[in-house]
Each structure stands twice: as structure tokens, then as C-alpha cells.
PDB file of C-alpha atoms in Angstrom:
ATOM      1  CA  UNK A   1     108.979  63.508 -62.862  1.00 41.00           C
ATOM      2  CA  UNK A   2     107.406  62.823 -59.545  1.00 46.00           C
ATOM      3  CA  UNK A   3     108.272  59.655 -57.630  1.00 52.00           C
ATOM      4  CA  UNK A   4     104.579  58.660 -57.660  1.00 58.00           C
ATOM      5  CA  UNK A   5     104.811  58.378 -61.468  1.00 71.00           C
ATOM      6  CA  UNK A   6     107.625  55.820 -61.317  1.00 74.00           C
ATOM      7  CA  UNK A   7     107.221  52.054 -61.028  1.00 81.00           C
ATOM      8  CA  UNK A   8     107.749  51.036 -57.366  1.00 82.00           C
ATOM      9  CA  UNK A   9     111.053  49.209 -57.986  1.00 82.00           C
ATOM     10  CA  UNK A  10     112.515  52.354 -59.590  1.00 79.00           C
ATOM     11  CA  UNK A  11     110.890  54.821 -57.168  1.00 77.00           C
ATOM     12  CA  UNK A  12     112.592  53.196 -54.171  1.00 76.00           C
ATOM     13  CA  UNK A  13     116.026  53.814 -55.784  1.00 74.00           C
ATOM     14  CA  UNK A  14     115.229  57.337 -56.979  1.00 69.00           C
ATOM     15  CA  UNK A  15     115.858  60.600 -55.175  1.00 66.00           C
ATOM     16  CA  UNK A  16     113.806  63.573 -56.318  1.00 66.00           C
ATOM     17  CA  UNK A  17     115.381  66.988 -55.777  1.00 65.00           C
ATOM     18  CA  UNK A  18     113.969  70.442 -56.413  1.00 65.00           C
ATOM     19  CA  UNK A  19     115.811  73.275 -58.135  1.00 65.00           C
ATOM     20  CA  UNK A  20     118.407  74.622 -55.731  1.00 60.00           C
ATOM     21  CA  UNK A  21     118.692  71.189 -54.116  1.00 62.00           C
ATOM     22  CA  UNK A  22     122.132  69.870 -53.311  1.00 66.00           C
ATOM     23  CA  UNK A  23     122.206  66.074 -53.699  1.00 63.00           C
ATOM     24  CA  UNK A  24     124.998  64.251 -51.886  1.00 69.00           C
ATOM     25  CA  UNK A  25     126.908  62.602 -54.734  1.00 68.00           C
ATOM     26  CA  UNK A  26     130.435  63.007 -53.367  1.00 70.00           C
ATOM     27  CA  UNK A  27     131.139  66.492 -54.729  1.00 78.00           C
ATOM     28  CA  UNK A  28     129.515  69.887 -54.400  1.00 78.00           C
ATOM     29  CA  UNK A  29     126.435  69.769 -56.634  1.00 81.00           C
ATOM     30  CA  UNK A  30     123.482  72.120 -57.024  1.00 83.00           C
ATOM     31  CA  UNK A  31     120.441  71.560 -59.216  1.00 82.00           C
ATOM     32  CA  UNK A  32     119.686  74.519 -61.480  1.00 85.00           C
ATOM     33  CA  UNK A  33     116.522  75.053 -63.485  1.00 78.00           C
ATOM     34  CA  UNK A  34     113.218  73.288 -63.399  1.00 77.00           C
ATOM     35  CA  UNK A  35     111.702  72.718 -66.823  1.00 79.00           C
ATOM     36  CA  UNK A  36     112.922  71.259 -70.108  1.00 81.00           C
ATOM     37  CA  UNK A  37     113.112  73.835 -72.886  1.00 80.00           C
ATOM     38  CA  UNK A  38     109.930  73.831 -74.952  1.00 80.00           C
ATOM     39  CA  UNK A  39     109.956  71.139 -77.613  1.00 81.00           C
ATOM     40  CA  UNK A  40     106.618  72.081 -79.145  1.00 82.00           C
ATOM     41  CA  UNK A  41     103.779  74.127 -77.708  1.00 84.00           C
ATOM     42  CA  UNK A  42     101.324  71.189 -77.773  1.00 89.00           C
ATOM     43  CA  UNK A  43     103.628  68.844 -75.836  1.00 83.00           C
ATOM     44  CA  UNK A  44     103.756  68.741 -72.034  1.00 82.00           C
ATOM     45  CA  UNK A  45     106.416  70.950 -70.463  1.00 77.00           C
ATOM     46  CA  UNK A  46     108.159  68.388 -68.285  1.00 78.00           C
ATOM     47  CA  UNK A  47     110.685  68.675 -65.456  1.00 77.00           C
ATOM     48  CA  UNK A  48     114.393  68.813 -66.257  1.00 80.00           C
ATOM     49  CA  UNK A  49     117.142  70.346 -64.159  1.00 81.00           C
ATOM     50  CA  UNK A  50     120.803  70.946 -64.801  1.00 88.00           C
ATOM     51  CA  UNK A  51     123.739  70.171 -62.538  1.00 88.00           C
ATOM     52  CA  UNK A  52     126.226  72.741 -61.292  1.00 92.00           C
ATOM     53  CA  UNK A  53     129.364  70.952 -60.069  1.00 92.00           C
ATOM     54  CA  UNK A  54     132.323  72.300 -58.099  1.00 91.00           C
ATOM     55  CA  UNK A  55     135.481  70.322 -58.870  1.00 91.00           C
ATOM     56  CA  UNK A  56     139.016  71.395 -58.014  1.00 89.00           C
ATOM     57  CA  UNK A  57     138.145  75.079 -57.829  1.00 92.00           C
ATOM     58  CA  UNK A  58     136.259  74.982 -61.149  1.00 94.00           C
ATOM     59  CA  UNK A  59     132.534  75.338 -61.722  1.00 95.00           C
ATOM     60  CA  UNK A  60     131.109  73.012 -64.359  1.00 95.00           C
ATOM     61  CA  UNK A  61     127.526  73.246 -65.557  1.00 95.00           C
ATOM     62  CA  UNK A  62     125.508  70.630 -67.413  1.00 93.00           C
ATOM     63  CA  UNK A  63     122.147  72.322 -68.037  1.00 92.00           C
ATOM     64  CA  UNK A  64     120.297  69.165 -68.982  1.00 85.00           C
ATOM     65  CA  UNK A  65     117.816  70.499 -71.489  1.00 83.00           C
ATOM     66  CA  UNK A  66     116.540  73.196 -69.156  1.00 81.00           C
ATOM     67  CA  UNK A  67     118.725  75.944 -70.676  1.00 86.00           C
ATOM     68  CA  UNK A  68     118.582  77.851 -67.399  1.00 89.00           C
ATOM     69  CA  UNK A  69     121.200  80.548 -66.900  1.00 92.00           C
ATOM     70  CA  UNK A  70     122.894  80.050 -63.534  1.00 93.00           C
ATOM     71  CA  UNK A  71     123.253  83.040 -61.243  1.00 91.00           C
ATOM     72  CA  UNK A  72     126.919  82.307 -60.536  1.00 90.00           C
ATOM     73  CA  UNK A  73     129.794  82.313 -63.001  1.00 95.00           C
ATOM     74  CA  UNK A  74     130.628  79.080 -64.801  1.00 96.00           C
ATOM     75  CA  UNK A  75     134.077  77.931 -65.928  1.00 97.00           C
ATOM     76  CA  UNK A  76     132.954  75.023 -68.135  1.00 96.00           C
ATOM     77  CA  UNK A  77     129.561  74.786 -69.839  1.00 97.00           C
ATOM     78  CA  UNK A  78     128.403  71.540 -71.373  1.00 95.00           C
ATOM     79  CA  UNK A  79     126.586  73.312 -74.181  1.00 95.00           C
ATOM     80  CA  UNK A  80     123.562  71.677 -75.840  1.00 92.00           C
ATOM     81  CA  UNK A  81     124.585  72.168 -79.461  1.00 90.00           C
ATOM     82  CA  UNK A  82     121.832  70.162 -81.063  1.00 85.00           C
ATOM     83  CA  UNK A  83     118.429  68.759 -80.312  1.00 83.00           C
ATOM     84  CA  UNK A  84     115.326  68.467 -82.457  1.00 79.00           C
ATOM     85  CA  UNK A  85     113.871  71.458 -80.553  1.00 82.00           C
ATOM     86  CA  UNK A  86     116.994  73.680 -80.477  1.00 87.00           C
ATOM     87  CA  UNK A  87     117.951  76.254 -83.094  1.00 89.00           C
ATOM     88  CA  UNK A  88     121.618  77.178 -83.603  1.00 91.00           C
ATOM     89  CA  UNK A  89     120.827  80.802 -82.733  1.00 93.00           C
ATOM     90  CA  UNK A  90     119.415  79.666 -79.361  1.00 92.00           C
ATOM     91  CA  UNK A  91     122.558  77.615 -78.710  1.00 93.00           C
ATOM     92  CA  UNK A  92     124.835  80.589 -79.427  1.00 96.00           C
ATOM     93  CA  UNK A  93     122.675  83.014 -77.405  1.00 96.00           C
ATOM     94  CA  UNK A  94     122.637  80.577 -74.482  1.00 95.00           C
ATOM     95  CA  UNK A  95     126.431  80.156 -74.511  1.00 97.00           C
ATOM     96  CA  UNK A  96     126.912  83.939 -74.618  1.00 97.00           C
ATOM     97  CA  UNK A  97     124.433  84.450 -71.767  1.00 97.00           C
ATOM     98  CA  UNK A  98     126.112  81.837 -69.531  1.00 97.00           C
ATOM     99  CA  UNK A  99     129.527  83.290 -70.399  1.00 97.00           C
ATOM    100  CA  UNK A 100     131.589  80.202 -69.565  1.00 97.00           C
ATOM    101  CA  UNK A 101     135.277  80.367 -70.342  1.00 95.00           C
ATOM    102  CA  UNK A 102     135.156  76.863 -71.873  1.00 96.00           C
ATOM    103  CA  UNK A 103     132.216  75.437 -73.844  1.00 96.00           C
ATOM    104  CA  UNK A 104     131.978  71.712 -74.568  1.00 95.00           C
ATOM    105  CA  UNK A 105     129.235  70.901 -77.114  1.00 93.00           C
ATOM    106  CA  UNK A 106     126.889  68.068 -76.121  1.00 91.00           C
ATOM    107  CA  UNK A 107     123.984  66.460 -78.005  1.00 85.00           C
ATOM    108  CA  UNK A 108     126.079  67.025 -81.129  1.00 85.00           C
ATOM    109  CA  UNK A 109     125.830  63.365 -82.186  1.00 81.00           C
ATOM    110  CA  UNK A 110     122.592  64.230 -83.984  1.00 81.00           C
ATOM    111  CA  UNK A 111     124.599  66.051 -86.660  1.00 86.00           C
ATOM    112  CA  UNK A 112     126.358  64.600 -89.660  1.00 88.00           C
ATOM    113  CA  UNK A 113     130.049  65.504 -89.816  1.00 89.00           C
ATOM    114  CA  UNK A 114     129.191  68.267 -92.306  1.00 93.00           C
ATOM    115  CA  UNK A 115     126.463  69.685 -90.064  1.00 90.00           C
ATOM    116  CA  UNK A 116     128.693  69.511 -87.006  1.00 89.00           C
ATOM    117  CA  UNK A 117     131.396  71.375 -88.882  1.00 92.00           C
ATOM    118  CA  UNK A 118     128.951  74.201 -89.586  1.00 92.00           C
ATOM    119  CA  UNK A 119     127.797  74.352 -85.947  1.00 91.00           C
ATOM    120  CA  UNK A 120     131.340  74.301 -84.536  1.00 92.00           C
ATOM    121  CA  UNK A 121     132.373  76.970 -87.030  1.00 95.00           C
ATOM    122  CA  UNK A 122     129.594  79.268 -85.846  1.00 95.00           C
ATOM    123  CA  UNK A 123     130.345  78.576 -82.174  1.00 95.00           C
ATOM    124  CA  UNK A 124     134.010  79.486 -82.716  1.00 95.00           C
ATOM    125  CA  UNK A 125     133.042  82.570 -84.731  1.00 96.00           C
ATOM    126  CA  UNK A 126     130.717  84.014 -82.102  1.00 96.00           C
ATOM    127  CA  UNK A 127     132.175  82.790 -78.806  1.00 96.00           C
ATOM    128  CA  UNK A 128     135.934  83.100 -79.208  1.00 95.00           C
ATOM    129  CA  UNK A 129     135.899  86.893 -79.787  1.00 96.00           C
ATOM    130  CA  UNK A 130     134.145  87.090 -76.393  1.00 96.00           C
ATOM    131  CA  UNK A 131     136.968  85.114 -74.741  1.00 96.00           C
ATOM    132  CA  UNK A 132     134.951  81.898 -74.684  1.00 95.00           C
ATOM    133  CA  UNK A 133     136.714  78.778 -75.950  1.00 94.00           C
ATOM    134  CA  UNK A 134     134.986  75.907 -77.726  1.00 95.00           C
ATOM    135  CA  UNK A 135     136.335  72.362 -77.475  1.00 91.00           C
ATOM    136  CA  UNK A 136     134.861  69.029 -78.422  1.00 89.00           C
ATOM    137  CA  UNK A 137     135.239  65.741 -76.583  1.00 87.00           C
ATOM    138  CA  UNK A 138     135.323  62.571 -78.632  1.00 83.00           C
ATOM    139  CA  UNK A 139     133.173  59.639 -77.513  1.00 82.00           C
ATOM    140  CA  UNK A 140     134.685  58.172 -74.360  1.00 85.00           C
ATOM    141  CA  UNK A 141     137.213  60.998 -73.927  1.00 85.00           C
ATOM    142  CA  UNK A 142     137.637  62.426 -70.426  1.00 85.00           C
ATOM    143  CA  UNK A 143     137.522  66.125 -69.707  1.00 83.00           C
ATOM    144  CA  UNK A 144     140.976  67.288 -68.578  1.00 79.00           C
ATOM    145  CA  UNK A 145     140.623  69.857 -65.808  1.00 72.00           C
TER     146      UNK A 145
END
């Protein structure tokens, strides 16, 4: 997104930051990544960054849909577990590459309960032997740090 592409009433309330930018939102935040993961080769490859947050001595990372691997270590990864463009193998490989101690699946609402059970089973199977926990937040539930 570029501010010139936004309607004027939205553009005046919108701050555009580049990867590595540190927006002032009241806590230490760094934008990581630049482009959304490819959905399909014939679709535009649009901008999408993740947010690295420092809270109470912990590093939390929400990658957006950029699937960028941060250079620094991450304590909690909000792990894209489902999207129409994401394969389960990519999700697992991404979680392993980031190496967060705690992984919280996001975008999982696209699954039926049966499908989610399969995905969570695989995440536990491949991440926990590497010392990476998997936990799921219910709708509206706060993350306890």
C-alpha cells in the first residue's frame, strides 16, 4: 500500500512505515518483512509487514502474511496456521525456522474442527521435540505473558 492509493480521508489517518521502521505505538515495535507471501503467481505481490513487539522482556512476533524470518530470537510467534495460499508443510517449516519457544496459531478459523485437530496434531508432533510449545487462544482470550 502506498498512501497515494488510499482515499484522502483514510490517507490522512494512515502512517506508512518501511521494513525496519519503528512506529510509536506505546511499546517497542519494529516492522519486519515487506511482501505478502505469494498467493498465486498471476496475482500482484503486495506489501505486508509483520510486527516485532517487545513486552515485559519478551519478544512477540506477528508476521502478518509476510512469513519473514526475523534476525533476532523470538519468544512468542503468532504462527499463520492456515490461509488459502499456505500449505501445512510451509507452516511447520516457518515455525521451525523462526524457532520461537511458544507458537500461537493464527488464521486457524478457516479450518473445521476436524481440520484444525489435524493441523494442531502436526504442529505438536514436529515442534515440541524441538522445544517449541504450541498453544491455541480461543476467540477473545488474552495472551498471558
